[in-house]
Coordinates of C-alpha atoms in Angstrom, one line a residue:
Chain Y
M195 CA -0.1 0.4 -0.2
F196 CA 2.8 2.6 1.2
L197 CA 5.0 1.8 -2.1
L198 CA 1.6 1.8 -4.3
F199 CA 1.7 5.6 -2.7
F200 CA 4.9 6.7 -2.9
V201 CA 4.4 5.3 -6.9
L202 CA 1.8 7.3 -8.3
A203 CA 3.5 10.4 -6.2
Q204 CA 6.5 10.0 -7.5
G205 CA 4.3 9.5 -11.2
V206 CA 2.4 13.2 -10.3
I207 CA 6.3 14.9 -8.8
D208 CA 7.8 13.4 -12.4
D209 CA 4.0 15.3 -14.6
V210 CA 4.6 18.3 -12.6
D211 CA 8.5 19.1 -13.1
V212 CA 7.5 18.0 -16.8
V213 CA 5.5 20.6 -17.2
N214 CA 6.8 22.9 -15.3
S215 CA 10.2 22.6 -17.2
T216 CA 9.1 23.0 -20.8
D217 CA 4.8 23.4 -21.4
L218 CA 4.9 26.4 -18.7
I219 CA 7.3 28.4 -20.5
E220 CA 5.5 28.3 -23.7
K221 CA 1.7 29.1 -22.6
S222 CA 3.6 32.0 -20.9
E223 CA 4.8 32.9 -23.9
A224 CA 1.5 32.3 -25.7
V225 CA 0.1 34.7 -22.7
H226 CA 2.0 37.7 -23.5
T227 CA 1.1 37.1 -27.5
I228 CA -2.5 37.6 -26.1
V229 CA -3.5 41.4 -26.9
Q230 CA -6.8 42.8 -25.4
A231 CA -9.5 43.8 -27.9
P232 CA -8.8 47.0 -28.9
P233 CA -11.3 49.9 -28.7
T234 CA -13.7 50.4 -31.0
Q235 CA -16.4 53.2 -33.0
I236 CA -13.5 55.7 -32.9
Y237 CA -15.2 59.1 -33.8
T238 CA -14.4 62.5 -33.3
R239 CA -15.8 65.9 -32.6
D240 CA -14.6 69.4 -33.1
R241 CA -14.7 70.6 -29.4
A242 CA -17.7 72.7 -28.7
N243 CA -17.1 76.7 -27.7
D244 CA -14.6 77.0 -27.8
A245 CA -11.9 79.6 -30.0
G246 CA -10.3 76.2 -31.7
G247 CA -7.3 74.1 -31.8
G248 CA -9.7 71.1 -30.0
I249 CA -11.2 67.6 -31.6
V250 CA -12.8 65.5 -29.3
V251 CA -11.7 61.1 -29.5
F252 CA -14.4 59.2 -28.5
W253 CA -14.4 55.5 -28.6
K254 CA -16.0 52.4 -27.3
K255 CA -14.6 50.7 -24.5
S256 CA -12.9 47.6 -25.1
E257 CA -14.2 43.8 -23.7
D258 CA -10.9 43.3 -21.6
D259 CA -11.4 47.1 -20.0
G260 CA -13.3 46.6 -16.4
A261 CA -14.7 43.2 -18.1
G262 CA -13.3 40.0 -20.3
R263 CA -9.3 39.8 -18.9
E264 CA -9.0 43.1 -17.4
S265 CA -6.0 43.1 -18.3
V266 CA -6.3 47.3 -20.0
I267 CA -4.7 49.8 -17.5
E268 CA -5.4 53.3 -20.2
Y269 CA -5.4 54.0 -23.8
H270 CA -3.1 55.9 -25.8
I271 CA -3.9 58.4 -28.6
Y272 CA -2.1 58.6 -31.8
R273 CA -2.6 61.4 -34.6
G274 CA -0.9 61.2 -38.2
T275 CA -2.5 63.9 -40.9
E276 CA -2.7 61.4 -43.6
A277 CA -4.4 57.6 -42.9
D278 CA -2.2 55.8 -44.0
G279 CA 1.0 57.4 -43.3
D280 CA 2.7 58.2 -39.3
F281 CA 1.7 58.4 -36.1
E282 CA 2.8 59.9 -33.4
L283 CA 1.4 59.3 -29.7
V284 CA -0.6 62.8 -28.4
G285 CA -1.8 62.2 -25.2
T286 CA -3.2 59.0 -22.6
A287 CA -5.9 58.6 -20.8
K288 CA -7.2 56.2 -18.0
A289 CA -9.5 52.5 -18.1
G290 CA -12.5 53.3 -18.1
D291 CA -12.3 56.5 -20.1
T292 CA -14.1 56.9 -23.7
S293 CA -13.0 60.6 -25.2
Y294 CA -9.7 62.9 -25.2
T295 CA -9.2 66.1 -25.7
D296 CA -6.5 67.4 -28.1
I297 CA -5.8 70.5 -27.3
T298 CA -2.6 70.7 -29.9
T299 CA -4.4 70.9 -33.7
R300 CA -3.4 73.3 -36.1
D301 CA -7.9 74.7 -37.6
G302 CA -8.1 73.7 -40.6
T303 CA -5.4 70.4 -40.5
P304 CA -6.8 67.1 -41.4
Y305 CA -6.1 64.7 -38.6
Y306 CA -6.9 61.1 -38.4
Y307 CA -6.7 59.9 -35.1
Q308 CA -5.3 56.0 -33.3
V309 CA -6.4 54.2 -29.7
K310 CA -5.0 51.8 -28.6
A311 CA -5.8 49.8 -25.7
F312 CA -2.6 49.2 -23.6
D313 CA -1.9 46.5 -20.2
G314 CA 1.2 48.1 -19.3
E315 CA 3.8 46.0 -22.1
Q316 CA 1.8 45.7 -25.3
H317 CA -1.0 47.9 -27.7
S318 CA -3.8 46.7 -29.0
S319 CA -5.0 46.7 -32.6
A320 CA -6.1 50.2 -33.7
A321 CA -8.3 50.9 -36.1
V322 CA -7.9 54.9 -38.3
S323 CA -10.7 57.2 -37.6
E324 CA -12.3 59.7 -40.2
A325 CA -10.4 62.9 -40.6
A326 CA -11.3 65.6 -38.0
Y327 CA -11.4 69.4 -38.5
S328 CA -11.0 72.5 -35.8
S329 CA -12.6 75.6 -35.7
A330 CA -13.0 78.0 -33.7
Q331 CA -17.1 79.1 -32.9
W332 CA -18.3 82.4 -32.7
F333 CA -21.3 81.8 -30.3
H334 CA -20.9 79.8 -26.6
T335 CA -23.7 78.0 -26.8
G336 CA -23.5 77.1 -22.9
R337 CA -23.2 80.9 -22.3
I338 CA -27.0 81.8 -23.3
S339 CA -28.0 82.4 -19.9
M340 CA -24.4 85.4 -19.3
L341 CA -26.2 86.5 -22.4
I342 CA -29.7 86.9 -21.4
A343 CA -28.4 88.7 -18.0
T344 CA -26.3 91.4 -19.7
I345 CA -29.5 92.0 -22.5
L346 CA -31.3 92.4 -19.1
I347 CA -29.3 94.2 -16.8
S348 CA -27.9 96.2 -19.9
T349 CA -31.7 96.9 -20.7
F350 CA -32.8 98.2 -17.6
V351 CA -29.4 100.6 -17.0
V352 CA -29.9 102.3 -20.4
W353 CA -34.4 102.4 -19.7
F354 CA -33.5 104.2 -16.4
I355 CA -30.6 106.6 -18.2
N356 CA -32.9 107.7 -20.5
K357 CA -35.7 108.4 -17.8
A358 CA -33.0 110.6 -16.0
K359 CA -32.3 112.1 -19.1
R360 CA -36.1 113.0 -19.7
G361 CA -36.0 114.7 -16.3
H362 CA -37.0 112.1 -14.0
E363 CA -35.6 112.7 -10.4
L364 CA -34.0 110.0 -8.9
Y365 CA -34.0 109.0 -5.8
I366 CA -30.1 107.3 -4.1
R367 CA -30.5 107.0 -0.4
P368 CA -27.5 108.0 2.1
I369 CA -24.2 106.9 1.9
A370 CA -23.1 108.1 5.7
G371 CA -19.0 106.9 4.2
L372 CA -19.5 109.0 1.1
E373 CA -21.8 112.2 3.1
A374 CA -18.7 112.6 5.7
V375 CA -16.4 112.7 2.3
D376 CA -16.8 116.7 2.5
D377 CA -16.9 117.0 6.3
A378 CA -13.4 115.0 6.2
V379 CA -12.0 117.3 3.3
G380 CA -12.9 120.9 5.7
R381 CA -11.3 118.8 8.5
A382 CA -8.3 118.9 6.8
T383 CA -8.3 122.4 5.5
E384 CA -9.7 123.7 8.9
M385 CA -6.6 122.4 10.9
G386 CA -4.0 123.4 8.4
K387 CA -3.2 120.1 7.1
P388 CA -3.0 118.1 4.1
I389 CA -5.1 115.5 2.5
M390 CA -3.5 112.2 1.7
Y391 CA -5.3 109.6 -1.0
V392 CA -4.0 106.2 -1.0
P393 CA -5.5 104.5 -4.8
G394 CA -5.0 100.7 -3.4
I395 CA -2.4 98.3 -4.8
L396 CA -3.9 97.0 -7.2
D397 CA -3.8 98.4 -11.4
M398 CA -5.6 100.5 -13.6
D399 CA -7.2 96.6 -15.1
N400 CA -9.2 96.4 -11.4
I401 CA -12.7 97.8 -11.5
Q402 CA -12.1 98.9 -8.1
T403 CA -8.7 101.1 -9.1
I404 CA -11.5 102.7 -11.7
A405 CA -13.9 103.4 -9.1
S406 CA -11.2 105.1 -6.8
M407 CA -9.9 107.0 -9.4
I408 CA -13.7 108.1 -10.0
I409 CA -14.2 109.4 -6.3
L410 CA -10.3 110.9 -6.8
G411 CA -11.7 113.4 -8.8
R412 CA -14.4 114.5 -6.5
V413 CA -11.8 114.7 -3.4
A414 CA -9.4 116.5 -5.6
R415 CA -12.3 118.9 -6.8
K416 CA -12.7 119.5 -2.8
A417 CA -9.2 120.2 -1.5
A418 CA -9.0 122.2 -4.7
E419 CA -12.4 124.5 -3.5
Y420 CA -10.5 124.7 -0.1
E421 CA -6.9 125.2 -0.9
T422 CA -5.7 122.1 0.9
A423 CA -2.8 119.8 -0.3
I424 CA -3.7 116.8 -2.1
L425 CA -1.4 113.9 -1.6
V426 CA -1.3 110.6 -3.9
P427 CA 1.2 108.0 -3.4
C428 CA 0.6 105.4 -5.9
T429 CA 2.2 101.9 -5.8
R430 CA 1.8 101.6 -10.6
S431 CA 3.0 104.1 -12.5
I432 CA -0.3 103.4 -14.8
V433 CA -2.7 104.5 -11.6
M434 CA -0.4 107.6 -11.2
S435 CA -0.4 108.8 -14.6
A436 CA -4.2 108.1 -14.2
A437 CA -3.8 110.2 -10.9
Q438 CA -2.8 112.9 -12.3
E439 CA -5.3 113.0 -14.9
M440 CA -8.0 113.4 -12.8
V441 CA -6.5 115.7 -10.3
K442 CA -5.2 118.4 -12.7
E443 CA -9.2 117.9 -14.3
A444 CA -10.3 118.5 -10.9
Y445 CA -8.1 121.4 -10.2
L446 CA -9.2 122.9 -13.7
E447 CA -13.2 122.6 -12.7
A448 CA -12.3 124.8 -9.9
G449 CA -11.2 126.8 -11.2
R450 CA -7.2 126.4 -9.6
P451 CA -5.0 125.1 -12.1
D452 CA -2.4 127.2 -10.1
A453 CA -2.3 125.3 -7.8
Y454 CA -2.3 122.1 -9.1
D455 CA 1.2 120.7 -8.2
A456 CA 2.3 116.7 -10.1
D457 CA 4.8 116.3 -7.7
K458 CA 2.0 115.7 -4.4
I459 CA 0.7 112.4 -6.7
Q460 CA 4.0 109.9 -6.9
Y461 CA 5.0 106.7 -7.1
L462 CA 6.6 104.8 -5.0
T463 CA 7.3 100.9 -5.6
D464 CA 5.5 98.1 -7.1
D465 CA 6.3 96.1 -3.8
Q466 CA 3.3 95.7 -1.7
F467 CA 5.1 96.0 2.0
G468 CA 7.7 98.7 0.1
Y469 CA 4.8 100.4 -0.6
A470 CA 3.0 100.0 2.7
A471 CA 6.6 101.3 4.8
G472 CA 6.8 104.3 2.6
V473 CA 2.7 105.4 3.2
D474 CA 3.1 104.9 6.7
G475 CA 6.7 107.1 6.9
M476 CA 4.8 110.0 4.6
L477 CA 1.7 109.4 7.1
L478 CA 4.0 110.2 10.9
R479 CA 5.8 113.0 8.6
E480 CA 2.9 114.5 6.5
K481 CA 0.3 113.8 9.1
P482 CA -2.6 114.3 7.0
G483 CA -5.7 116.0 8.5
A484 CA -8.1 113.5 6.4
I485 CA -6.9 110.0 5.1
F486 CA -8.4 108.3 2.3
Y487 CA -8.0 104.4 1.4
L488 CA -10.3 103.1 -1.9
G489 CA -9.7 100.7 -4.1
G490 CA -8.1 97.4 -3.6
F491 CA -6.0 96.2 -0.7
Y492 CA -4.1 93.3 0.4
A493 CA -2.7 92.6 3.6
E494 CA -1.1 96.4 3.6
S495 CA -4.2 97.7 4.3
L496 CA -4.8 96.6 8.4
I497 CA -0.8 98.4 8.8
L498 CA -2.2 101.4 6.7
A499 CA -5.5 102.3 8.5
E500 CA -3.8 101.5 12.3
T501 CA -1.1 104.0 11.0
G502 CA -3.2 106.3 9.9
H503 CA -5.1 106.0 13.6
S504 CA -2.3 106.4 14.8
T505 CA -2.1 109.6 13.4
G506 CA -5.4 111.3 14.9
A507 CA -6.7 111.6 11.4
I508 CA -10.7 110.8 10.1
Q509 CA -10.4 108.1 8.1
I510 CA -12.4 106.8 5.9
A511 CA -11.7 103.9 3.3
G512 CA -13.7 101.5 1.0
T513 CA -12.9 97.9 -1.2
A514 CA -14.5 95.7 -2.9
Q515 CA -11.9 93.0 -0.9
P516 CA -13.8 91.1 1.3
S517 CA -10.6 90.1 3.6
Q518 CA -9.6 92.9 4.0
L519 CA -13.3 95.5 5.1
P520 CA -12.4 94.2 8.8
F521 CA -9.6 95.8 8.9
F522 CA -11.1 98.6 7.6
V523 CA -14.1 99.0 9.2
T524 CA -12.5 98.4 12.7
A525 CA -9.7 100.5 12.1
C526 CA -11.2 103.7 9.8
D527 CA -14.4 106.2 10.5
Y528 CA -16.7 105.3 8.1
T529 CA -15.8 102.5 5.0
L530 CA -17.6 101.7 1.8
I531 CA -18.9 98.1 1.4
G532 CA -18.0 97.2 -1.6
E533 CA -20.5 97.9 -4.3
E534 CA -20.6 101.6 -2.0
M535 CA -17.9 102.2 -3.4
F536 CA -18.7 101.2 -7.0
A537 CA -21.9 103.7 -6.3
A538 CA -20.1 106.4 -5.4
S539 CA -20.1 108.5 -8.4
A540 CA -23.0 108.4 -9.2
Y541 CA -23.9 110.0 -5.0
L542 CA -21.1 112.9 -4.8
S543 CA -22.1 113.8 -8.6
K544 CA -25.5 113.3 -8.3
E545 CA -25.8 113.6 -12.4
P546 CA -29.0 112.2 -13.6
L547 CA -27.5 109.6 -15.8
L548 CA -25.2 108.1 -13.3
L549 CA -28.4 107.9 -11.0
G550 CA -29.8 105.7 -14.1
G551 CA -27.4 103.7 -13.5
L552 CA -27.7 103.0 -10.2
K553 CA -31.6 101.8 -10.7
G554 CA -30.5 99.6 -13.1
Q555 CA -28.3 98.2 -12.0
D556 CA -30.6 98.0 -8.4
W557 CA -33.6 96.4 -11.2
G558 CA -30.6 93.8 -11.9
K559 CA -30.5 92.6 -8.1
A560 CA -33.9 93.0 -7.7
I561 CA -34.2 90.1 -10.4
I562 CA -31.4 87.8 -8.8
I563 CA -32.7 88.3 -5.6
F564 CA -35.9 86.5 -7.8
L565 CA -34.1 84.3 -8.8
I566 CA -32.5 83.1 -6.1
L567 CA -36.5 83.0 -4.5
V568 CA -37.7 81.0 -7.8
G569 CA -34.1 78.6 -7.9
V570 CA -34.1 77.3 -4.0
L571 CA -38.2 76.8 -3.9
L572 CA -37.5 74.6 -7.3
V573 CA -34.7 72.5 -5.5
T574 CA -35.9 72.4 -3.0
L575 CA -39.4 70.9 -5.0
G576 CA -37.3 69.0 -6.7
F577 CA -36.1 70.8 -9.7
T578 CA -32.8 70.7 -10.1
D579 CA -32.3 71.7 -13.9
V580 CA -32.7 74.9 -12.8
I581 CA -29.1 75.1 -11.2
G582 CA -28.3 74.2 -15.2
W583 CA -30.2 76.8 -16.4
L584 CA -28.1 79.1 -15.0
S585 CA -25.4 77.7 -15.2
T586 CA -23.3 80.2 -17.2
G587 CA -20.4 77.5 -18.3
Q588 CA -16.7 77.7 -18.7
Chain K
M14 CA 25.4 84.3 17.6
S15 CA 25.9 84.0 13.4
T16 CA 28.5 85.3 11.5
D17 CA 26.6 85.3 8.5
P18 CA 27.3 89.2 7.0
G19 CA 23.5 89.0 5.4
V20 CA 22.1 87.6 8.4
W21 CA 23.3 90.9 10.4
I22 CA 21.9 93.3 8.0
A23 CA 18.9 91.2 7.2
A24 CA 18.3 91.1 11.5
F25 CA 19.3 95.2 11.5
L26 CA 16.9 96.4 8.6
T27 CA 14.3 93.7 10.4
M28 CA 14.8 95.9 13.5
C29 CA 15.4 98.9 12.3
I30 CA 11.3 98.0 10.4
L31 CA 10.1 97.6 13.6
S32 CA 11.4 100.1 15.1
F33 CA 8.2 102.4 13.8
L34 CA 6.7 101.0 16.4
Y35 CA 7.5 103.2 19.0
R36 CA 8.1 106.1 16.7
D37 CA 9.4 107.5 13.0
N38 CA 13.1 108.1 13.3
P39 CA 16.1 107.9 11.2
F40 CA 16.3 104.1 11.5
Y41 CA 12.7 103.9 10.4
R42 CA 13.9 106.2 7.4
F43 CA 16.8 104.6 5.6
A44 CA 15.4 100.9 5.6
E45 CA 11.7 102.5 4.4
H46 CA 13.6 103.7 1.6
L47 CA 16.1 101.2 1.2
F48 CA 13.0 99.0 0.8
I49 CA 11.3 101.3 -1.7
G50 CA 14.4 101.9 -4.2
V51 CA 15.4 98.5 -3.7
S52 CA 12.2 97.0 -4.6
A53 CA 11.3 100.3 -7.3
A54 CA 14.6 98.4 -8.4
Y55 CA 13.7 95.3 -8.8
W56 CA 10.5 95.2 -10.0
A57 CA 11.4 97.8 -12.8
V58 CA 14.2 94.5 -14.1
Y59 CA 11.5 92.3 -13.1
Y60 CA 8.9 93.9 -15.3
Y61 CA 11.3 93.9 -18.5
Y62 CA 12.4 90.2 -18.2
N63 CA 8.7 89.2 -17.4
I64 CA 6.3 91.0 -19.4
L65 CA 8.7 93.5 -21.9
Q66 CA 10.9 91.1 -23.4
P67 CA 8.7 87.8 -23.9
N68 CA 5.3 89.5 -25.3
L69 CA 6.7 92.8 -26.6
I70 CA 10.9 93.4 -27.9
D71 CA 10.6 89.2 -28.7
P72 CA 7.6 89.0 -31.0
M73 CA 8.0 91.7 -32.4
F74 CA 11.5 92.3 -33.2
V75 CA 13.0 88.7 -33.6
Q76 CA 9.9 86.8 -33.9
G77 CA 8.6 89.8 -36.5
Q78 CA 5.3 90.1 -35.4
L79 CA 4.6 93.8 -36.7
L80 CA 0.6 94.1 -35.5
L81 CA 2.6 94.0 -32.3
I82 CA 3.4 98.0 -33.2
I83 CA -0.3 99.1 -32.2
P84 CA 0.8 98.3 -27.9
L85 CA 4.5 99.7 -28.2
A86 CA 3.0 102.9 -29.4
L87 CA 0.6 103.0 -26.8
G88 CA 3.3 102.4 -24.9
V89 CA 5.5 104.9 -25.8
M90 CA 2.7 107.6 -26.2
M91 CA 2.1 106.9 -21.9
L92 CA 5.4 108.2 -21.8
T93 CA 5.2 111.3 -23.3
R94 CA 4.2 112.6 -19.6
L95 CA 7.3 113.4 -19.1
F96 CA 7.1 116.3 -22.0
P97 CA 4.6 119.0 -21.1
K98 CA 3.8 119.8 -25.1
V99 CA 2.6 116.7 -26.1
G100 CA 1.6 115.0 -22.4
W101 CA -2.0 115.1 -23.6
M102 CA -1.2 112.0 -26.2
S103 CA -0.6 109.7 -22.4
R104 CA -3.9 110.3 -22.6
W105 CA -5.1 108.3 -25.2
P106 CA -3.0 105.2 -24.1
L107 CA -4.8 105.7 -21.0
A108 CA -8.6 106.0 -21.4
F109 CA -7.8 102.7 -24.2
I110 CA -6.9 100.7 -20.8
V111 CA -9.7 102.3 -18.6
G112 CA -12.1 101.7 -21.0
T113 CA -11.0 97.8 -22.1
Y114 CA -11.1 96.7 -18.3
A115 CA -14.0 98.5 -17.7
G116 CA -16.0 96.9 -20.9
Y117 CA -14.6 93.2 -19.7
N118 CA -14.5 93.4 -16.0
L119 CA -18.3 93.3 -16.8
I120 CA -19.0 90.0 -18.2
I121 CA -16.3 89.1 -15.9
Y122 CA -18.0 90.5 -12.7
L123 CA -21.0 89.8 -13.6
Q124 CA -20.4 86.4 -14.0
S125 CA -18.5 85.6 -11.0
D126 CA -19.9 88.0 -8.5
A127 CA -23.4 87.3 -9.8
L128 CA -24.8 84.3 -11.3
D129 CA -22.3 82.0 -10.7
Q130 CA -23.3 83.3 -6.6
V131 CA -27.0 83.1 -7.9
T132 CA -25.9 79.2 -8.9
A133 CA -24.0 78.2 -5.8
T134 CA -26.8 79.7 -3.8
L135 CA -29.4 76.9 -5.1
V136 CA -29.8 73.9 -2.2
S137 CA -32.6 72.9 -0.9
L138 CA -33.9 74.3 1.8
V139 CA -34.4 70.9 3.9
Q140 CA -31.4 69.0 4.2
V141 CA -32.5 65.7 4.6
E142 CA -29.6 64.4 6.4
A143 CA -28.7 67.3 8.1
W144 CA -31.8 66.8 10.6
Q145 CA -31.1 63.0 10.4
T146 CA -28.4 63.5 12.4
L147 CA -29.8 66.8 14.3
F148 CA -33.2 63.9 15.9
Q149 CA -30.1 61.1 16.5
H150 CA -27.8 63.9 18.3
P151 CA -29.5 66.9 19.4
S152 CA -26.6 69.2 20.1
F153 CA -26.1 73.2 18.6
V154 CA -23.7 72.1 16.3
N155 CA -25.8 69.8 14.2
F156 CA -29.1 72.6 15.2
L157 CA -27.0 75.1 13.2
Y158 CA -25.5 72.3 10.0
A159 CA -29.5 71.4 9.6
I160 CA -30.7 75.5 9.3
G161 CA -27.6 76.6 7.4
V162 CA -29.2 76.3 4.1
P163 CA -31.9 79.0 5.1
V164 CA -29.3 80.6 7.1
V165 CA -27.5 80.9 4.5
I166 CA -30.2 81.8 1.7
M167 CA -31.8 84.5 3.8
G168 CA -27.7 86.1 4.8
V169 CA -27.5 86.3 0.6
I170 CA -30.6 88.1 0.2
T171 CA -31.0 90.9 2.9
G172 CA -27.5 91.8 2.3
I173 CA -28.1 92.2 -1.5
I174 CA -31.5 94.5 -0.3
Y175 CA -28.5 96.5 2.1
F176 CA -27.1 97.6 -1.2
F177 CA -30.3 98.9 -3.0
F178 CA -29.6 102.6 -3.5
S179 CA -32.6 103.7 -4.8
K180 CA -34.9 102.7 -2.7
E181 CA -35.3 104.3 0.9
H182 CA -34.2 101.9 4.0
K183 CA -37.2 102.2 6.0
G184 CA -39.9 99.7 6.7
V185 CA -39.9 95.9 6.1
F186 CA -37.6 97.1 3.5
G187 CA -35.4 98.9 6.0
G188 CA -35.3 96.5 8.1
L189 CA -34.1 93.3 6.0
A190 CA -31.8 95.4 4.8
K191 CA -31.0 96.1 8.8
I192 CA -30.2 92.2 8.7
G193 CA -28.0 92.0 6.0
I194 CA -25.9 94.3 7.3
W195 CA -25.7 92.5 10.8
F196 CA -24.9 89.3 8.4
L197 CA -21.9 91.4 6.8
M198 CA -20.8 92.6 10.7
V199 CA -20.6 89.0 11.4
A200 CA -19.5 87.9 8.7
F201 CA -16.5 90.1 9.1
G202 CA -15.8 89.7 12.6
A203 CA -14.7 86.0 11.6
S204 CA -12.3 87.2 9.0
F205 CA -10.6 89.8 10.6
G206 CA -10.3 86.7 13.5
Y207 CA -9.4 84.4 11.0
T208 CA -7.1 86.7 9.1
V209 CA -4.9 87.9 12.9
M210 CA -4.4 84.7 13.8
A211 CA -2.4 84.4 10.1
R212 CA -0.7 87.7 10.8
I213 CA 0.4 86.2 14.3
S214 CA 2.2 83.8 12.4
L215 CA 4.0 86.0 10.2
L216 CA 5.7 88.3 13.3
I217 CA 6.7 84.6 14.9
G218 CA 8.5 83.6 11.5
R219 CA 10.2 87.0 11.7
V220 CA 10.7 86.7 15.4
Y221 CA 12.1 83.2 15.4
F222 CA 14.8 84.3 12.0
L223 CA 16.3 87.1 14.9
L224 CA 15.9 84.3 17.4
H225 CA 17.3 80.8 15.9
N226 CA 19.3 82.7 12.9
W227 CA 20.3 85.5 14.3
L228 CA 20.9 85.5 17.9
Q229 CA 20.8 81.5 18.0
L230 CA 19.4 81.5 21.6
I231 CA 16.4 78.6 20.2

């Protein structure tokens, strides 16, 4: 019995040995020749809503991607300019993906694509797509909501401007920070001290700086009328040029062109904290009676406002930087919060045209409130499609 | 103490700037003027190599993109400010910059500050999971989570109402505007505390430089 068992066992071991030594090697080589199934149904489309230079390649997943042998780890996308010419690798997509966007195309050039499944060692075969061309679109269909909003708000603004032109009186509510502008200039005049106007650290491409320049014109005009010096330290050369123009214009309007001094509007440096150090020094040396911080500010806001506060000057600040508003609220006498600063030009000048624009913007806000109320109600009731309708596209 | 002259200079200038806490003094003035002068020169060189050269000089004079003569002309016109007789020409590029960016930013802000914010506010008033958690584990924090969405929506709407300029803030409208400014102030308070903590870390960094790199006490 024991002998029989030994003989049988030896036979099995011999079989195993035989398999290990020859068949397994052949089978192993055979496994390497089994290539995963290729992706199929390859087709292309010009990337929608772009400025050209993009083609999207689509395919149907390989049968071995997430199923079958589950051997596909990624897809390699090849591109050529002739169907039977050379193809070069332009990108990869991970397993499970069924599309790839090629953003390196030249508009008008025909491109042919191949997509090959890759298992880490070898590629599948691949068919060649039809010729594809990229092109730019004039109209971004995903941004219709933006178009409607722009037209709507512009219509309101134009409507109310026309209404103001016809002599219709438009109301604007009091804004404490702006009402204090004249008082601040007057106080500096009484004290025989100059006014300092800090227009922020952003350039003229920022809407806050543009708004700040408009307010500067008003402050400078008041300063010219009261014969009070106005100092404007700038951190951007173009802002300095714009500030000089605004102040010069204001002095002309006030009938005091002789009192205008361009050197009072000076460039310090583009560096944020270099500028803060310079303005701080000026604040302590010049000891202005009124200080205006109006424009775009970042971390230097509290440094400036605290130093200004220590001089005892009346301080009026305004910015649309939410992170800096708390510091101005804390350290300044009056703070224009966000849009209050943008409304300043209309408020200070009381010009019907600007007031009409302000009224139109208010109607825009009313529409926003309406959209939020209706939208939230619909989403709460399960109509989440409304979010897509308002999406502005990217 | 450090034997590195660079560390000594940095420590000296740091002390000069910090002396401002006492009052304006010659040391602060020295550091201030040095800072302004060096940084202004640094940014001038930076703009040349990172803005002018890659965007104007190389494309125009090396690659032959002659259309760039337009921005070049606008840039030269800005410099006419240096000559009073033709200084008026600098108003043209200024008007171009202001007009272009005012129009461009209209669309940018309408998207990012208006419509995208509206879309982000469209959330269901009833957060089922939050209410379930509240009933299972009643606590003040869970209560805040449950009522979070209605509070945010109320804050957004009353905040917008505060920024109505063409309607008098009185009656119900005035009450809503007052709620709006309260929301803003609470948000400012939170932001203030958060940012002050960040500034304290900057101070700690500078004190660490003095005690570690310079004096080598820690």
